[in-house]
mmCIF file of C-alpha atoms in Angstrom:
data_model
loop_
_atom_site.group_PDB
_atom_site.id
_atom_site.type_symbol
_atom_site.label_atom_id
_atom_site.label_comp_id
_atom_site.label_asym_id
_atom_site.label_seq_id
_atom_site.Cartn_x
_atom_site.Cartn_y
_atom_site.Cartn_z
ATOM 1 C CA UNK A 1 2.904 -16.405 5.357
ATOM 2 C CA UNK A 2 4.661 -13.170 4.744
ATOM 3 C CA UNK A 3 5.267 -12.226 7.889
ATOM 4 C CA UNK A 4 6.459 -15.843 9.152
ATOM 5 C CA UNK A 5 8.882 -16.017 5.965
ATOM 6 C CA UNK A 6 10.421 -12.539 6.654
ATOM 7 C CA UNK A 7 10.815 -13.487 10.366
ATOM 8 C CA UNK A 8 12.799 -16.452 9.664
ATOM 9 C CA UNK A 9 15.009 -15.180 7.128
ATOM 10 C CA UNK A 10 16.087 -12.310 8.735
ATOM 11 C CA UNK A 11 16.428 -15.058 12.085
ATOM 12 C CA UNK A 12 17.686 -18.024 9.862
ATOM 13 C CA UNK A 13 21.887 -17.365 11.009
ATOM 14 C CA UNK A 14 21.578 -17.104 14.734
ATOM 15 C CA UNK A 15 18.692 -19.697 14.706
ATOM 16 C CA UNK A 16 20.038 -22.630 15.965
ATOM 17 C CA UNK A 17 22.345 -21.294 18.162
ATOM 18 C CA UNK A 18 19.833 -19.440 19.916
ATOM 19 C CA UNK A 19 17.501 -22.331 20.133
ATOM 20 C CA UNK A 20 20.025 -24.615 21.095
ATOM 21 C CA UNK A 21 22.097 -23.280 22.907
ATOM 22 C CA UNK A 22 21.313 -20.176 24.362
ATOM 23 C CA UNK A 23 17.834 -21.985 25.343
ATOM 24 C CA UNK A 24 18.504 -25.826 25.497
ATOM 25 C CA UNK A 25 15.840 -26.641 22.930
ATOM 26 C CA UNK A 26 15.353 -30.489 23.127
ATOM 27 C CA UNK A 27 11.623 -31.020 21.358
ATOM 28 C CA UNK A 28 13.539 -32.394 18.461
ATOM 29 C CA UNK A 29 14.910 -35.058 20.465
ATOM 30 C CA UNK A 30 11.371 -35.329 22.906
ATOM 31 C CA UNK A 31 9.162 -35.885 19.656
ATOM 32 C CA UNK A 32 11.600 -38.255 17.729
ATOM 33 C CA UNK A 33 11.634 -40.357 21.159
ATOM 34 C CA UNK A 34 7.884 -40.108 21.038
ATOM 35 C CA UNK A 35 7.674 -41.263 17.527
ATOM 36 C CA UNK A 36 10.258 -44.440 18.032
ATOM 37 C CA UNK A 37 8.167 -45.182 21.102
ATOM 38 C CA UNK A 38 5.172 -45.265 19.606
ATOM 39 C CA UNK A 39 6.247 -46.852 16.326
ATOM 40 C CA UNK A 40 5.656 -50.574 15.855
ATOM 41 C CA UNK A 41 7.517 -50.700 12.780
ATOM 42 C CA UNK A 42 11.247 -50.034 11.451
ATOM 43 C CA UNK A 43 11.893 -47.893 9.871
ATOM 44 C CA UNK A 44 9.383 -45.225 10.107
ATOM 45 C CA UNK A 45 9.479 -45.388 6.216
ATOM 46 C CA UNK A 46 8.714 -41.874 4.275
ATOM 47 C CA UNK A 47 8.786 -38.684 6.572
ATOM 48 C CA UNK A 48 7.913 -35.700 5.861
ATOM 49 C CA UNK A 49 8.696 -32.659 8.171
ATOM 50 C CA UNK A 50 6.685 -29.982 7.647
ATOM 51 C CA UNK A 51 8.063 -26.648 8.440
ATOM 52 C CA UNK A 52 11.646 -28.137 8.362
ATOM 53 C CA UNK A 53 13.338 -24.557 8.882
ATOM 54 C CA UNK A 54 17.121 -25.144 9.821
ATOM 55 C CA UNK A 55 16.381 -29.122 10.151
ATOM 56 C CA UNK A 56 16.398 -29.943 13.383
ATOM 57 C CA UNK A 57 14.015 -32.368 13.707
ATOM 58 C CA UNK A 58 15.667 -34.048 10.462
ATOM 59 C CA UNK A 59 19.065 -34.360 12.514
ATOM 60 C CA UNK A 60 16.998 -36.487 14.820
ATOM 61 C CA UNK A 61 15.078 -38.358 12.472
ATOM 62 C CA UNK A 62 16.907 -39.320 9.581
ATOM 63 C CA UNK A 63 18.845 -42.248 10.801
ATOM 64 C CA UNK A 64 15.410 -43.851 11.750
ATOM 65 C CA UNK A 65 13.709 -42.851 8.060
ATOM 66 C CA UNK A 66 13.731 -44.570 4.629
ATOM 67 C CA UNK A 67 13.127 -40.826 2.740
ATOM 68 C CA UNK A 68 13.141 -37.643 4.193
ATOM 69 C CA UNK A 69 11.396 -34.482 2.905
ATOM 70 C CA UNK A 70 11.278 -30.739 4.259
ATOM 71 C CA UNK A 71 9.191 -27.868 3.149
ATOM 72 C CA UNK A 72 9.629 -24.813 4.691
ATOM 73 C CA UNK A 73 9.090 -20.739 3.582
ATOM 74 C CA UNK A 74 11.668 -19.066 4.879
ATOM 75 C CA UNK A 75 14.459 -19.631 1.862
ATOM 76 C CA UNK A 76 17.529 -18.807 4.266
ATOM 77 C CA UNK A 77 16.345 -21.145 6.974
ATOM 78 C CA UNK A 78 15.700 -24.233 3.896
ATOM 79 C CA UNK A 79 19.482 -23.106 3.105
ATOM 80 C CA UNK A 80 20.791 -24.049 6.274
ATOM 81 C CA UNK A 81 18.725 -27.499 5.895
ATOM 82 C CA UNK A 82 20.442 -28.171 2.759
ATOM 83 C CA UNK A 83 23.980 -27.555 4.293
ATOM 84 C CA UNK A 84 23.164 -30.704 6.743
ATOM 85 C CA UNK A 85 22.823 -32.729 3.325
ATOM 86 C CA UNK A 86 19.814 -34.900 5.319
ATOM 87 C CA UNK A 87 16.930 -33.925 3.309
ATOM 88 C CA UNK A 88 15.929 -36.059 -0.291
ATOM 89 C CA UNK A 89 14.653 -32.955 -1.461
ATOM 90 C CA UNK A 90 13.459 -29.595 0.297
ATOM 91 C CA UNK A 91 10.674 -27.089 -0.921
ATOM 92 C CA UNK A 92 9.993 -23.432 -0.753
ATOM 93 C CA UNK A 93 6.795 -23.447 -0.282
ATOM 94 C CA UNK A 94 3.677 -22.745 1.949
ATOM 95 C CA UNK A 95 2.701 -25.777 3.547
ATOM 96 C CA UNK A 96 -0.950 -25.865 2.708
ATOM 97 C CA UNK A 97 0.220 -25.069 -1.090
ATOM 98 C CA UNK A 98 2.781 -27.692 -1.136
ATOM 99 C CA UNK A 99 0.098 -30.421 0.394
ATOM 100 C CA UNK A 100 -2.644 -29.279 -2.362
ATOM 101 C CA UNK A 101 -0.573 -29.701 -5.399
ATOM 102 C CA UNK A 102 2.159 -31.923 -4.631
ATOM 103 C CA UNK A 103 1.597 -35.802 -4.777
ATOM 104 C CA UNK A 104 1.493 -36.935 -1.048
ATOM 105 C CA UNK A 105 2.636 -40.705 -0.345
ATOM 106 C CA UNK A 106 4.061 -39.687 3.340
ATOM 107 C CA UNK A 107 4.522 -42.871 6.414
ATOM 108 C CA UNK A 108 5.053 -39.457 8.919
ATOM 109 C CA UNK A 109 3.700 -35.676 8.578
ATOM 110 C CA UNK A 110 5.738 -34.090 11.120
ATOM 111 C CA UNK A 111 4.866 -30.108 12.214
ATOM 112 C CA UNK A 112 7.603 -29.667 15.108
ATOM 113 C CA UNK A 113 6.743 -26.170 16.108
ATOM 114 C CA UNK A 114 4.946 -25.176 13.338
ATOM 115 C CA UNK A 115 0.898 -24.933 13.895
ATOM 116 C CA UNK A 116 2.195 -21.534 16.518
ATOM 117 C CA UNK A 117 2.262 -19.826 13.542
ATOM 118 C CA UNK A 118 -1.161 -20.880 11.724
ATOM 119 C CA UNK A 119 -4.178 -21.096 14.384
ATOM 120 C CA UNK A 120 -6.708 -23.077 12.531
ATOM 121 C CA UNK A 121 -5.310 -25.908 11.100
ATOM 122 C CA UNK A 122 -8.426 -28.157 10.073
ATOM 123 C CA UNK A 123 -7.491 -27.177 6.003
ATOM 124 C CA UNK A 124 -3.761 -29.468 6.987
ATOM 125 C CA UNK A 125 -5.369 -32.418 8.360
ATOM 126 C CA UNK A 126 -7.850 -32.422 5.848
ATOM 127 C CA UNK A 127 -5.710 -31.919 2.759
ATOM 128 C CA UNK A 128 -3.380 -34.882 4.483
ATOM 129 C CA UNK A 129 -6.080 -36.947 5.322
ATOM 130 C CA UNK A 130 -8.205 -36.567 1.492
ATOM 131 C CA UNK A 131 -4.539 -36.380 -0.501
ATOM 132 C CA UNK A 132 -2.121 -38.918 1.206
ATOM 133 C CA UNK A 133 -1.736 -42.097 -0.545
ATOM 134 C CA UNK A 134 -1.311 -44.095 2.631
ATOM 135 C CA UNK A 135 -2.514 -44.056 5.800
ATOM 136 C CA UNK A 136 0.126 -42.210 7.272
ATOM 137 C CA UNK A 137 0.532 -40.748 11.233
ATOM 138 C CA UNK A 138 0.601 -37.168 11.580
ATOM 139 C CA UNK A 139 2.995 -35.858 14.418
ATOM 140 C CA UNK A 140 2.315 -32.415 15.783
ATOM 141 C CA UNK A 141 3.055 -30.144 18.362
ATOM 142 C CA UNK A 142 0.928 -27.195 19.913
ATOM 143 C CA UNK A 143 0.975 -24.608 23.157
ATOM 144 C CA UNK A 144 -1.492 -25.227 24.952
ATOM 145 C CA UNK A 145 -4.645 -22.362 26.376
ATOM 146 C CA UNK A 146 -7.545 -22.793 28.163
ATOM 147 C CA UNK A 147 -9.579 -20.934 25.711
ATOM 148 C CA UNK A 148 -12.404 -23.625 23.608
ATOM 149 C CA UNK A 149 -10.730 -23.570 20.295
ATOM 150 C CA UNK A 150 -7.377 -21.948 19.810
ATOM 151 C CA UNK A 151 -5.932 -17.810 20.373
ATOM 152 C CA UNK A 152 -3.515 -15.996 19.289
ATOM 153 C CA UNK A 153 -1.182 -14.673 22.158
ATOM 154 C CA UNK A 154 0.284 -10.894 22.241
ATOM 155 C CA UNK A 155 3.398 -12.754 21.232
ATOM 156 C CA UNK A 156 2.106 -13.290 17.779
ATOM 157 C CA UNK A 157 2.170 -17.163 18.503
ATOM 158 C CA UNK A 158 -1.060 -19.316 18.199
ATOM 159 C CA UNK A 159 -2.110 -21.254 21.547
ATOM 160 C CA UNK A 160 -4.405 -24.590 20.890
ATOM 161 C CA UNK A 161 -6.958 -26.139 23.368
ATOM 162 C CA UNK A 162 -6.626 -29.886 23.973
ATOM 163 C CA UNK A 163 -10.737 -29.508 22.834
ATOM 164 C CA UNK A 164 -9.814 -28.028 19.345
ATOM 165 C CA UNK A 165 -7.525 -31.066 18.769
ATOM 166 C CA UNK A 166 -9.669 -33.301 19.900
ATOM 167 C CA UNK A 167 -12.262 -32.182 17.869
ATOM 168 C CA UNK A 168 -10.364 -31.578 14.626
ATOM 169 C CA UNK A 169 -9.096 -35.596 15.192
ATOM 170 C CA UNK A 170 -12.755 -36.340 15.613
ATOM 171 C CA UNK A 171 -13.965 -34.533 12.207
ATOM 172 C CA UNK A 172 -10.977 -35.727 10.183
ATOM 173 C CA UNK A 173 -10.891 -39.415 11.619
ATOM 174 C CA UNK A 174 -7.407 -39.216 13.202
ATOM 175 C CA UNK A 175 -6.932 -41.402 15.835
ATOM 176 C CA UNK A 176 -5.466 -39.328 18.825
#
């Protein structure tokens, strides 16, 4: 958690502009067009987007969401969220903390980009799956390995198998 926070603060002013434009990020805009495609109801209700960091993915969303809400650890990245003014409220706050002690009544857990940074991620699901007071869809993307269950890469980025997800889903009674 440390060293994600610290790597996004010191990262949080050129962020977007070296996502976006240097490197034509367009998973915010992929995923949302996942989510609409795959959504048989409007509007996707309460979102939460996990990881929020500069909000991105909230640009994308929010026209499409009843409530949106961002957590996110990295305190200069959650203040260029707030400058958007798209967010109900955004948190400080380790995602696993925030999704033991907070009450959870979520339509959407979104982690755009997120899980990279945290390997195993069976704690998440479960905490969403035991806390949430709805059965909501959880939205997630990985990079993908070979490898059975997931590895972390010399680039200090976690790689998931297609198994591992399938197998977490399984365990925690997601529907994949």
């Amino acid at each position: 958690s440390d060293y994600v926070e610290q790597l996004f603060d010191n990262y949080a002013a050129n962020f977007e502009h070296s996502l976006v434009k240097n490197l034509e990020y367009k998973m915010p805009k992929i995923l949302v067009r996942k989510i609409l495609k795959d959504n048989k109801f409007s509007p996707l209700g309460s979102v939460i987007d996990l990881g929020c960091g500069t909000g991105l993915l909230g640009l994308e969303v929010k026209d499409y969401c009843r409530s949106l809400v961002g957590v996110d650890l990295s305190s200069q990245m959650l203040d260029e969220a707030r400058k958007k003014n798209i967010y109900r409220n955004l948190y400080k706050r380790d995602i696993t903390d925030y999704l033991k002690k907070e009450c959870l009544d979520f339509d959407y857990f979104i982690l755009m980009d997120v899980l990279i940074y945290i390997g195993d991620f069976s704690n998440i699901l479960a905490l969403i799956k035991s806390r949430n007071n709805r059965a909501g869809k959880l939205v997630f993307t990985t990079e993908h390995t070979n490898q059975s269950n997931f590895l972390l890469k010399k680039s200090g980025r976690y790689s998931h198998s297609k198994q591992y997800i399938i197998k977490l889903c399984q365990e925690f009674n997601y529907h994949l």
